[in-house]
Coordinates of N, CA and C in Angstrom, one line a residue:
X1 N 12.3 0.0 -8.9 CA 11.6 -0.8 -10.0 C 10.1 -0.4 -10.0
X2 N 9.6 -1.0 -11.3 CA 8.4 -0.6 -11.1 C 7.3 -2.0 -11.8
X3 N 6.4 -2.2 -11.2 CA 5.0 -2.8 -12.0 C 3.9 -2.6 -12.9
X4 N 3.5 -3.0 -13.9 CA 2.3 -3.2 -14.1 C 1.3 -3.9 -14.4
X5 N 0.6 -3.6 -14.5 CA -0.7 -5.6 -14.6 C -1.7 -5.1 -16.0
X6 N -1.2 -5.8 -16.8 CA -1.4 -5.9 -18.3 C -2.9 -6.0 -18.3
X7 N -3.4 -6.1 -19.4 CA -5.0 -6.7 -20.0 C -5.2 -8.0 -19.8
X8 N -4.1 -8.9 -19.9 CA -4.0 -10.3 -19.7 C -4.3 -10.9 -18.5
X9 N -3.8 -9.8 -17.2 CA -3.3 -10.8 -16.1 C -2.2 -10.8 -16.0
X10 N -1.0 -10.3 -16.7 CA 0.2 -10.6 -16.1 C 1.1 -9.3 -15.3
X11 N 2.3 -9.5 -14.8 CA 2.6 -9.0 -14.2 C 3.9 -8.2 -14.7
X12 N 4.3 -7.3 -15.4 CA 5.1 -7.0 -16.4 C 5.6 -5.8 -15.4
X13 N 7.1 -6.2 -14.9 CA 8.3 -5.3 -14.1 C 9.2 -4.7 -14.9
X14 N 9.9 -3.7 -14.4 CA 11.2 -3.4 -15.0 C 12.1 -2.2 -13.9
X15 N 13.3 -2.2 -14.4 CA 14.0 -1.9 -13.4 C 15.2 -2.6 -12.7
X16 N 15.4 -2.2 -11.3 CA 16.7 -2.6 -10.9 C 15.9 -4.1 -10.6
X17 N 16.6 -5.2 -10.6 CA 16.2 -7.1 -10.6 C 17.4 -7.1 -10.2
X18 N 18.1 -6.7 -8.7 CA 19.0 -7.4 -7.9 C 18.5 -8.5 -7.2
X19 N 17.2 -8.7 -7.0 CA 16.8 -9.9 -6.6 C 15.2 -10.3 -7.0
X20 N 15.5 -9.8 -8.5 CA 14.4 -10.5 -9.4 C 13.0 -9.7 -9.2
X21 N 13.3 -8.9 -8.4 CA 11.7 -8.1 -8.3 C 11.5 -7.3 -9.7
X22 N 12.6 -7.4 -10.5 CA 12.1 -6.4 -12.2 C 11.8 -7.6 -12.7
X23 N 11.8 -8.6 -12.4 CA 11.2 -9.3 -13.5 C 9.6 -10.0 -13.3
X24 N 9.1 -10.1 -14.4 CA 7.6 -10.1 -14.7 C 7.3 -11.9 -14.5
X25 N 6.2 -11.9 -14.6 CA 5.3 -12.2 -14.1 C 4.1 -13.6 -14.7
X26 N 3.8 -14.4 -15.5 CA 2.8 -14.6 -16.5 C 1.3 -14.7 -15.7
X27 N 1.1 -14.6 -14.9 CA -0.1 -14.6 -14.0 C -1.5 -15.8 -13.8
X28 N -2.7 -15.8 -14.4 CA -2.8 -14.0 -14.2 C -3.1 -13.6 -12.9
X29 N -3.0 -12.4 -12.5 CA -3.5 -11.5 -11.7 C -4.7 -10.6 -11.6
X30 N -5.4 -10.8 -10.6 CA -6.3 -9.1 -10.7 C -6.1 -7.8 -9.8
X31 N -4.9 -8.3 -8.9 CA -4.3 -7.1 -8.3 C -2.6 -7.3 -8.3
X32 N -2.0 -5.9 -8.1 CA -0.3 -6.2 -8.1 C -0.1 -5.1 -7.5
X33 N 1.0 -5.8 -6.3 CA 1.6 -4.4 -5.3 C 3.1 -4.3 -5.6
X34 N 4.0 -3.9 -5.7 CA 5.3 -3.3 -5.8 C 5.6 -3.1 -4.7
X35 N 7.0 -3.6 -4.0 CA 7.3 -3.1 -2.7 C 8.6 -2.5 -2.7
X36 N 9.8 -2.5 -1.8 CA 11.0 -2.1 -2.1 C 11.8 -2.9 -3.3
X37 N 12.0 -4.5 -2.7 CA 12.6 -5.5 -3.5 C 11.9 -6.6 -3.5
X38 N 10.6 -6.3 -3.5 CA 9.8 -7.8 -3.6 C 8.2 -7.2 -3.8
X39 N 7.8 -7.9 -5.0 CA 6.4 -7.6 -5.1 C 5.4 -9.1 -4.8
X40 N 4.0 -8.7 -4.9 CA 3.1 -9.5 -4.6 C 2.2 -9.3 -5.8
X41 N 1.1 -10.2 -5.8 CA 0.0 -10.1 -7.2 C -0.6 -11.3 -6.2
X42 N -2.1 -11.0 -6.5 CA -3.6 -11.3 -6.1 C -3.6 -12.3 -7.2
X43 N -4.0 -13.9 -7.4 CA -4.6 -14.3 -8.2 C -6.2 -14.4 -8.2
X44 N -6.9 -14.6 -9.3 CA -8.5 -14.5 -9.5 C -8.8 -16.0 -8.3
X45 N -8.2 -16.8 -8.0 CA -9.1 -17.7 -6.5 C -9.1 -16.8 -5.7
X46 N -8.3 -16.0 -5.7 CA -7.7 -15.0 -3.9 C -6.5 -15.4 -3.4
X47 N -5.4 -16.1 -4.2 CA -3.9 -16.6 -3.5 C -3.0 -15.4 -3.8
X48 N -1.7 -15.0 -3.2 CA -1.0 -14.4 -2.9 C 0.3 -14.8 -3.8
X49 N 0.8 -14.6 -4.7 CA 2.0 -15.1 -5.4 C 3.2 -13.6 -5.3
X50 N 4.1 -13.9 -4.4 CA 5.3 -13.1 -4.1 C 6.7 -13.7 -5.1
X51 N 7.4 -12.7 -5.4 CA 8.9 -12.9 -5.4 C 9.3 -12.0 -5.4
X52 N 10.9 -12.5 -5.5 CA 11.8 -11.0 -5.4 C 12.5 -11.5 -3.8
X53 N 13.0 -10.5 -3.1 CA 13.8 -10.1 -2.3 C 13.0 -11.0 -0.4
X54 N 13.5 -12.2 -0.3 CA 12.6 -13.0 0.6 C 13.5 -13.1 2.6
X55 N 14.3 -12.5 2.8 CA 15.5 -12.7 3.4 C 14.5 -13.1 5.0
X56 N 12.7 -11.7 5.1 CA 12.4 -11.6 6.3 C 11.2 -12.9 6.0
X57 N 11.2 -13.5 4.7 CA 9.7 -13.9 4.6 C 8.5 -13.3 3.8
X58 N 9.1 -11.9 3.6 CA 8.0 -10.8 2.9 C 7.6 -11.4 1.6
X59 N 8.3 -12.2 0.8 CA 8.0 -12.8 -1.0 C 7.4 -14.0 -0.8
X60 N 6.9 -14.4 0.6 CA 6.3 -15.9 0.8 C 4.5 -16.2 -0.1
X61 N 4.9 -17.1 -0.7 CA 3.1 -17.3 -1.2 C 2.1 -17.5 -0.3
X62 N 1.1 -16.6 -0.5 CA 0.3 -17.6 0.6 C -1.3 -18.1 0.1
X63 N -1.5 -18.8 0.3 CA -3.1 -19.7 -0.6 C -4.3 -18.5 -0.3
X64 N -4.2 -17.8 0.9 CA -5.6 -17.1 1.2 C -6.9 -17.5 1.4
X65 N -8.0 -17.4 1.0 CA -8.3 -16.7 -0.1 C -7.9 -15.2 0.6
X66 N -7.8 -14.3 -0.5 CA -7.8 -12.8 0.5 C -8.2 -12.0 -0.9
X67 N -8.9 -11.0 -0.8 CA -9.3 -9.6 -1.6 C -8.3 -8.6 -2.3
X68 N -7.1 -8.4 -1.2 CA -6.4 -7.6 -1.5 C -5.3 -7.5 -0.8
X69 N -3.7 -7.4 -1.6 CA -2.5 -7.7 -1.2 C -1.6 -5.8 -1.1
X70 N -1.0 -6.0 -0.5 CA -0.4 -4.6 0.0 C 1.9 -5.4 0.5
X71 N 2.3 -4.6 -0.4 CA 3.8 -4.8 -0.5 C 5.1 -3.8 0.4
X72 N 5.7 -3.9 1.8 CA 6.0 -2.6 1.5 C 7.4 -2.7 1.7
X73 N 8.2 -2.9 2.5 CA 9.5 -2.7 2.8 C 10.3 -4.1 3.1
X74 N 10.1 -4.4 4.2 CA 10.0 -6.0 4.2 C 9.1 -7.2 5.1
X75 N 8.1 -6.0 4.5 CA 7.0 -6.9 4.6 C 5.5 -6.6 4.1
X76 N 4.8 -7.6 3.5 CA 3.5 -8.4 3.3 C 2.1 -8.1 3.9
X77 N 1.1 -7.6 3.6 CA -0.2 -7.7 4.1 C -1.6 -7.9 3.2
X78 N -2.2 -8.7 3.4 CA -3.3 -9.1 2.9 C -4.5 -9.1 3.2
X79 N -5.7 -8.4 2.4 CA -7.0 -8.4 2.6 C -7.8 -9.9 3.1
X80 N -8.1 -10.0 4.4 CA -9.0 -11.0 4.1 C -10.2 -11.0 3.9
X81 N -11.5 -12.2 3.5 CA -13.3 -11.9 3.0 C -13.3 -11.0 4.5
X82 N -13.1 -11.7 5.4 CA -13.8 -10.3 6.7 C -13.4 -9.5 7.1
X83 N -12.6 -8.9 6.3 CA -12.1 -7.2 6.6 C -11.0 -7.4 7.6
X84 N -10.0 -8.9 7.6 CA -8.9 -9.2 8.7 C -8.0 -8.9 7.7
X85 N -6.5 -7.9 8.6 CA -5.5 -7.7 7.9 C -4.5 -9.2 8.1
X86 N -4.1 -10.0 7.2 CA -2.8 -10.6 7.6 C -1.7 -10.8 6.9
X87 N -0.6 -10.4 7.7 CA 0.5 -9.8 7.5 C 1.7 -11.1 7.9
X88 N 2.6 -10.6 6.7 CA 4.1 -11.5 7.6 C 5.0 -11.5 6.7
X89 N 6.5 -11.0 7.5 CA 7.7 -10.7 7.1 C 8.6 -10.1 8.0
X90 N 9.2 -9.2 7.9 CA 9.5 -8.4 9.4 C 8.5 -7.6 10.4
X91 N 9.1 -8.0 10.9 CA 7.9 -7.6 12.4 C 8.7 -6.9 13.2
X92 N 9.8 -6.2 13.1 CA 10.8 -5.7 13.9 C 10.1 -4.6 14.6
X93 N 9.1 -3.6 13.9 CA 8.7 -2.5 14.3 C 6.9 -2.6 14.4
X94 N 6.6 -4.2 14.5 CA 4.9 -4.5 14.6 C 4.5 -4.5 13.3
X95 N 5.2 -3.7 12.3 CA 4.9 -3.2 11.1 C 4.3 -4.8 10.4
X96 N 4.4 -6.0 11.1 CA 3.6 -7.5 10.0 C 2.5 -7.4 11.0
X97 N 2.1 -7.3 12.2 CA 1.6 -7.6 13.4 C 0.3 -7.9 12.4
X98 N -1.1 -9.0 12.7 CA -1.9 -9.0 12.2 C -2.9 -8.4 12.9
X99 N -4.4 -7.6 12.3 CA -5.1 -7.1 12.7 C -6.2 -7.3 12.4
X100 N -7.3 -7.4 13.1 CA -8.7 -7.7 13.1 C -9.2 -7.1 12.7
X101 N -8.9 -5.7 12.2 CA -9.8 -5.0 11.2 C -11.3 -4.3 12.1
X102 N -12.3 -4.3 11.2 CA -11.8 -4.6 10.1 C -12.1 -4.0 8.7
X103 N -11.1 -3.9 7.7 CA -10.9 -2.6 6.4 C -12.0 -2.9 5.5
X104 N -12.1 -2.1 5.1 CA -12.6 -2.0 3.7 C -13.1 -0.9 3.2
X105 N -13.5 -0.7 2.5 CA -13.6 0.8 1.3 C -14.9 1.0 0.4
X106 N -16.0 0.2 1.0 CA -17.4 0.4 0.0 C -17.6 1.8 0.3
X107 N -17.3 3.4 0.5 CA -17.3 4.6 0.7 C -16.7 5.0 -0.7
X108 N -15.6 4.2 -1.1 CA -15.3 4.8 -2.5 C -15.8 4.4 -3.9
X109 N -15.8 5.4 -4.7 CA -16.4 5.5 -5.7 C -15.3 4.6 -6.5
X110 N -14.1 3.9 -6.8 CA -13.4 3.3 -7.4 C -13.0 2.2 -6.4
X111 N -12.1 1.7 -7.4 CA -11.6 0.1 -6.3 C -10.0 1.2 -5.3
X112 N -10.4 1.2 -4.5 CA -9.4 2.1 -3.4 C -8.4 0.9 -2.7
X113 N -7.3 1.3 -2.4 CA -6.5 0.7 -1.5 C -6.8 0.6 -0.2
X114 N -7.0 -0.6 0.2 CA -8.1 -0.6 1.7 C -6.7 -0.9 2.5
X115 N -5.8 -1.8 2.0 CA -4.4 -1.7 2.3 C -3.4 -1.4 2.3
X116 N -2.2 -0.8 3.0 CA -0.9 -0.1 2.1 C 0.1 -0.5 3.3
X117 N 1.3 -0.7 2.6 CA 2.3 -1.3 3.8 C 3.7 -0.2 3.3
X118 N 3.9 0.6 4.5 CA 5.3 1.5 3.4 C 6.5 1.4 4.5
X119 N 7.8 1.5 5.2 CA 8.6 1.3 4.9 C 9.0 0.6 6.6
X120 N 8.5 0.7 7.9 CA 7.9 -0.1 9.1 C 6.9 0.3 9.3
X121 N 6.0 0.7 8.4 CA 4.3 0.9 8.7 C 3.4 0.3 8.3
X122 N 1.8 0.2 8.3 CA 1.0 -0.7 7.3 C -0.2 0.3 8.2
X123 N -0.5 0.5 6.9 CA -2.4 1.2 7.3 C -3.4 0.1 6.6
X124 N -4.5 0.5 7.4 CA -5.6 0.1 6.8 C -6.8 1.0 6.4
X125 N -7.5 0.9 5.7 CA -9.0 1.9 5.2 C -10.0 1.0 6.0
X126 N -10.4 1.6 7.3 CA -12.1 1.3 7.5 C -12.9 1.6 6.9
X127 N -14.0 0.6 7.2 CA -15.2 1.2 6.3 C -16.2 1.9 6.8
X128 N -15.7 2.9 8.1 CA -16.3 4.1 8.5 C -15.1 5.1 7.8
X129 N -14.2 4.7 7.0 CA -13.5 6.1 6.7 C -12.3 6.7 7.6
X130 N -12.2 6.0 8.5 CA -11.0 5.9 9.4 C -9.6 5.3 8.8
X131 N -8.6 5.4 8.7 CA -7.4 5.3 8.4 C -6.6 4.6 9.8
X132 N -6.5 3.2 9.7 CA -5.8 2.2 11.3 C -4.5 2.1 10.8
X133 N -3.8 2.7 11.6 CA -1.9 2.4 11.2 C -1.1 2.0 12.3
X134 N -0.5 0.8 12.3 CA 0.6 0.1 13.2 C 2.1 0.2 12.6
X135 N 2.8 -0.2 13.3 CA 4.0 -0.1 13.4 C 4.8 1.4 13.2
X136 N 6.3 1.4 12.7 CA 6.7 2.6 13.4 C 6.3 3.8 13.5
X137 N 6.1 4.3 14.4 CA 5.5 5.8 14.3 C 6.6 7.0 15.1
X138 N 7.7 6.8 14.7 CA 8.6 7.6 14.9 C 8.6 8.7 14.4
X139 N 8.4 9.1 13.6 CA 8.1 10.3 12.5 C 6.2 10.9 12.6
X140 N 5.6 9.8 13.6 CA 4.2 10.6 13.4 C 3.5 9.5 11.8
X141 N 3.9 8.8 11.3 CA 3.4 8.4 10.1 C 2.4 7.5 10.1
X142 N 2.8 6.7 11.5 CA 1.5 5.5 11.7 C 0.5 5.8 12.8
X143 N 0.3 7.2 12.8 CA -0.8 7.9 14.0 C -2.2 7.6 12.8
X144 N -3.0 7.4 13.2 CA -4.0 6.9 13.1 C -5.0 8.1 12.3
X145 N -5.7 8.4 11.4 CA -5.8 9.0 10.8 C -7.8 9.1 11.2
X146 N -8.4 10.0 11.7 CA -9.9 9.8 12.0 C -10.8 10.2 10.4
X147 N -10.0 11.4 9.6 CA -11.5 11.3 8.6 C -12.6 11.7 8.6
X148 N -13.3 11.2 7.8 CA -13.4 10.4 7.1 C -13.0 10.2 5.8
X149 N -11.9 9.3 4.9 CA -11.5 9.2 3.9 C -12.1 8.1 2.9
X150 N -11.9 8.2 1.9 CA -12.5 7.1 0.8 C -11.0 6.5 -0.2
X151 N -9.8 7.3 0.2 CA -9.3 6.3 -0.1 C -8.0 7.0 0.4
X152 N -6.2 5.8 0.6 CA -5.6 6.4 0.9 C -4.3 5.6 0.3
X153 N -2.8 6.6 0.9 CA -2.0 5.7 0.3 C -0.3 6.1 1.3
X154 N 0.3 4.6 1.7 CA 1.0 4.6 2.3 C 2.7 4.8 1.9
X155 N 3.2 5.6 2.4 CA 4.3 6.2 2.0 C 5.7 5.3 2.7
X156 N 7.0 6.1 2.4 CA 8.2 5.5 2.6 C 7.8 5.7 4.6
X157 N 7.7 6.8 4.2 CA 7.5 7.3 6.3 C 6.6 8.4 6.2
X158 N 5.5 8.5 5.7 CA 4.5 9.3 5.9 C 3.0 8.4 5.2
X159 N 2.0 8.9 5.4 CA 0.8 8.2 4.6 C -0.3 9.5 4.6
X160 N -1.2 9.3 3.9 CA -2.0 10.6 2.7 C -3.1 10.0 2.6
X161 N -4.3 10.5 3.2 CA -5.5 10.4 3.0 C -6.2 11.1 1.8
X162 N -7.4 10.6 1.4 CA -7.9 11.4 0.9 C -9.4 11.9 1.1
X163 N -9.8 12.6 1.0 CA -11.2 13.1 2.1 C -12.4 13.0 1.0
X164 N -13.9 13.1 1.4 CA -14.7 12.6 0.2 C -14.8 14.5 -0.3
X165 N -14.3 15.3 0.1 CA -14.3 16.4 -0.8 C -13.5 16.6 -1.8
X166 N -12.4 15.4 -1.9 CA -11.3 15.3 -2.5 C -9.8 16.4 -2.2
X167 N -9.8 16.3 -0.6 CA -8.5 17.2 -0.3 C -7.8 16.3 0.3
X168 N -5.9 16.4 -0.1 CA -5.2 15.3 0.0 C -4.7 15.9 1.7
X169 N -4.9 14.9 2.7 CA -4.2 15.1 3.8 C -3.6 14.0 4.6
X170 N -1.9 14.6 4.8 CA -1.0 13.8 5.2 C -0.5 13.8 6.0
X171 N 0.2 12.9 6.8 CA 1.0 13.0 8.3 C 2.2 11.9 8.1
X172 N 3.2 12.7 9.2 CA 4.5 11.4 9.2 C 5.5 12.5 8.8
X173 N 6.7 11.9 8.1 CA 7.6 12.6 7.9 C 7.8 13.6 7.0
X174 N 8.0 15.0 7.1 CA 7.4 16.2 6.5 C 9.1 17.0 6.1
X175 N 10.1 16.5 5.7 CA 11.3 16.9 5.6 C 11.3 17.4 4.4
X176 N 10.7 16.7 3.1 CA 10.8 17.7 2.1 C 9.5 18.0 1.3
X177 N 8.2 18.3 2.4 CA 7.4 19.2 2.2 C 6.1 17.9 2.3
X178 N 6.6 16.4 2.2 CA 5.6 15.5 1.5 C 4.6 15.5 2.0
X179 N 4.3 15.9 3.4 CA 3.0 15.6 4.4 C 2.3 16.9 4.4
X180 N 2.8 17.9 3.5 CA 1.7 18.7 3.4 C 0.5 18.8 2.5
X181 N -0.2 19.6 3.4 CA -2.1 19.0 2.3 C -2.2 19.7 1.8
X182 N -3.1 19.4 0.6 CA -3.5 20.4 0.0 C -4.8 20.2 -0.5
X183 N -5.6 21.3 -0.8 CA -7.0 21.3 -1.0 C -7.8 20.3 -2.3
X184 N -6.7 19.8 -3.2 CA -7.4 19.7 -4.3 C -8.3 20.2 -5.3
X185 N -9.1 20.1 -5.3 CA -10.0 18.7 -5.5 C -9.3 17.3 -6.2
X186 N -8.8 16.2 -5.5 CA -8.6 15.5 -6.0 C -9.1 14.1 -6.5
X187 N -9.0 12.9 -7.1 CA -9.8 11.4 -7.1 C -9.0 10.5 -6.4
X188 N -7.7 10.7 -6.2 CA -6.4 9.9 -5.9 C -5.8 10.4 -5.6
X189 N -5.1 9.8 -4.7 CA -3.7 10.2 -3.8 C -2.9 9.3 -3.4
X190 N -1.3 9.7 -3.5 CA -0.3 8.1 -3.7 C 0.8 9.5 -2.8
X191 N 0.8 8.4 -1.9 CA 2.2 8.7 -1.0 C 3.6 7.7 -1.8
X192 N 4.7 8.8 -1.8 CA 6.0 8.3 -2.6 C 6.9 8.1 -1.0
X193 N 8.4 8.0 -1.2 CA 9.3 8.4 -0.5 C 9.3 10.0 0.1
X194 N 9.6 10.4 -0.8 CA 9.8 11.7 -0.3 C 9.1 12.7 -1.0
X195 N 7.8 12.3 -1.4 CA 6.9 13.4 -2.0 C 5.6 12.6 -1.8
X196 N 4.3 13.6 -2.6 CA 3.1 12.8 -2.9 C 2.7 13.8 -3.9
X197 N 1.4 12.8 -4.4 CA 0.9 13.4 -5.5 C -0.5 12.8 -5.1
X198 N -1.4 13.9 -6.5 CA -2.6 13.5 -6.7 C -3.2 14.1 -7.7
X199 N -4.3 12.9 -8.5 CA -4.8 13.1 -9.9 C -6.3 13.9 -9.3
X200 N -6.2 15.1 -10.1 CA -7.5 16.2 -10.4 C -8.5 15.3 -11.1
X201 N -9.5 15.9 -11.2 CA -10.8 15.0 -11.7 C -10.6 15.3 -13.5
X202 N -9.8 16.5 -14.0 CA -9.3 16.9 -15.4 C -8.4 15.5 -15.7
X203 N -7.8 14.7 -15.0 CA -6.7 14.2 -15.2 C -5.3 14.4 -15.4
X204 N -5.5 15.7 -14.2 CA -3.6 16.4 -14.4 C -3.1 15.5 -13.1
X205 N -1.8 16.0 -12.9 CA -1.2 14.9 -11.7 C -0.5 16.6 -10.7
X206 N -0.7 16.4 -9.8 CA 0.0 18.0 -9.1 C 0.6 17.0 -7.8
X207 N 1.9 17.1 -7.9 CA 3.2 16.8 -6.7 C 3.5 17.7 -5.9
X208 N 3.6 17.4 -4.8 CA 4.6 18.2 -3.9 C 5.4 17.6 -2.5

């Protein structure tokens, strides 16, 4: 399924809604994360509004206040004001464990993902530019990333930095090519399942 966050504030889904994660939203919101079967959205106080797919706890609301919400597998993480990650849903692999941080992304030139949670992992963006990743690291995907990056993005089982020269570099599971880097020059970079991508400063998109 997929997301997106309107002009309004709202939260407008579509896709597979076996347990309601395609369906939207009236908000408003000022941020929205997409996860496997459960999304989250940021309201403008800082509260956390989940649904969709809740079995581990991952679609739970939570008051916050927090900056920034991150969705991934089955489980939850949130920006707090002092750069604290907190997390909760399955914990099977540490992948909720909370962290002191602490994240943040004033290095980037755009509003950057300081958090990302992808499928037993969860990274964070320091704000020296370091990339902090817990939970599984069986594949190499939650090894810790030194940088310095300005912005990054967490995958199914790999995760993708991006460096302030704008070259995409990845680690984790590399089966069908996805953790490989490439020079760029990019502004963005989004770790998928089984690939990644990144927007050129022209505005083309280049996969691999």
């Amino acid at each position: 399924h997929t997301c997106a966050l309107t002009s309004n504030g709202a939260a407008d889904c579509w896709g597979l809604n076996s347990n309601g994660q395609g369906a939207g939203q009236p908000g408003p919101f000022v941020q929205l994360s997409a996860g496997d079967y459960h999304n989250c959205a940021l309201t403008p106080d800082g509260a956390v509004q989940c649904w969709g797919y809740n079995e581990f706890g991952q679609a739970a609301s939570m008051t916050g206040p927090y900056m920034q919400v991150g969705s991934g597998y089955t489980q939850t993480c949130a920006l707090k004001p002092n750069g604290a990650a907190e997390c909760w849903g399955d914990n099977s692999q540490g992948q909720a464990t909370n962290q002191t941080g602490p994240y943040g992304a004033h290095r980037s030139p755009r509003r950057a993902e300081i958090l990302g949670a992808g499928y037993q992992h969860t990274c964070g963006l320091q704000p020296n530019g370091t990339i902090d990743c817990w939970g599984n690291n069986g594949g190499g995907q939650a090894a810790d990333g030194p940088g310095p990056y300005i912005q990054m993005s967490v995958g199914v089982a790999h995760t993708c930095g991006l460096t302030p020269g704008g070259a995409a570099v990845c680690w984790g599971d590399n089966t069908h090519g996805q953790s490989e880097g490439k020079a760029g020059p990019f502004t963005q970079v989004s770790a998928g399942r089984t690939h990644s991508c990144g927007l050129t400063p022209t505005g083309e998109v280049v996969c691999w």
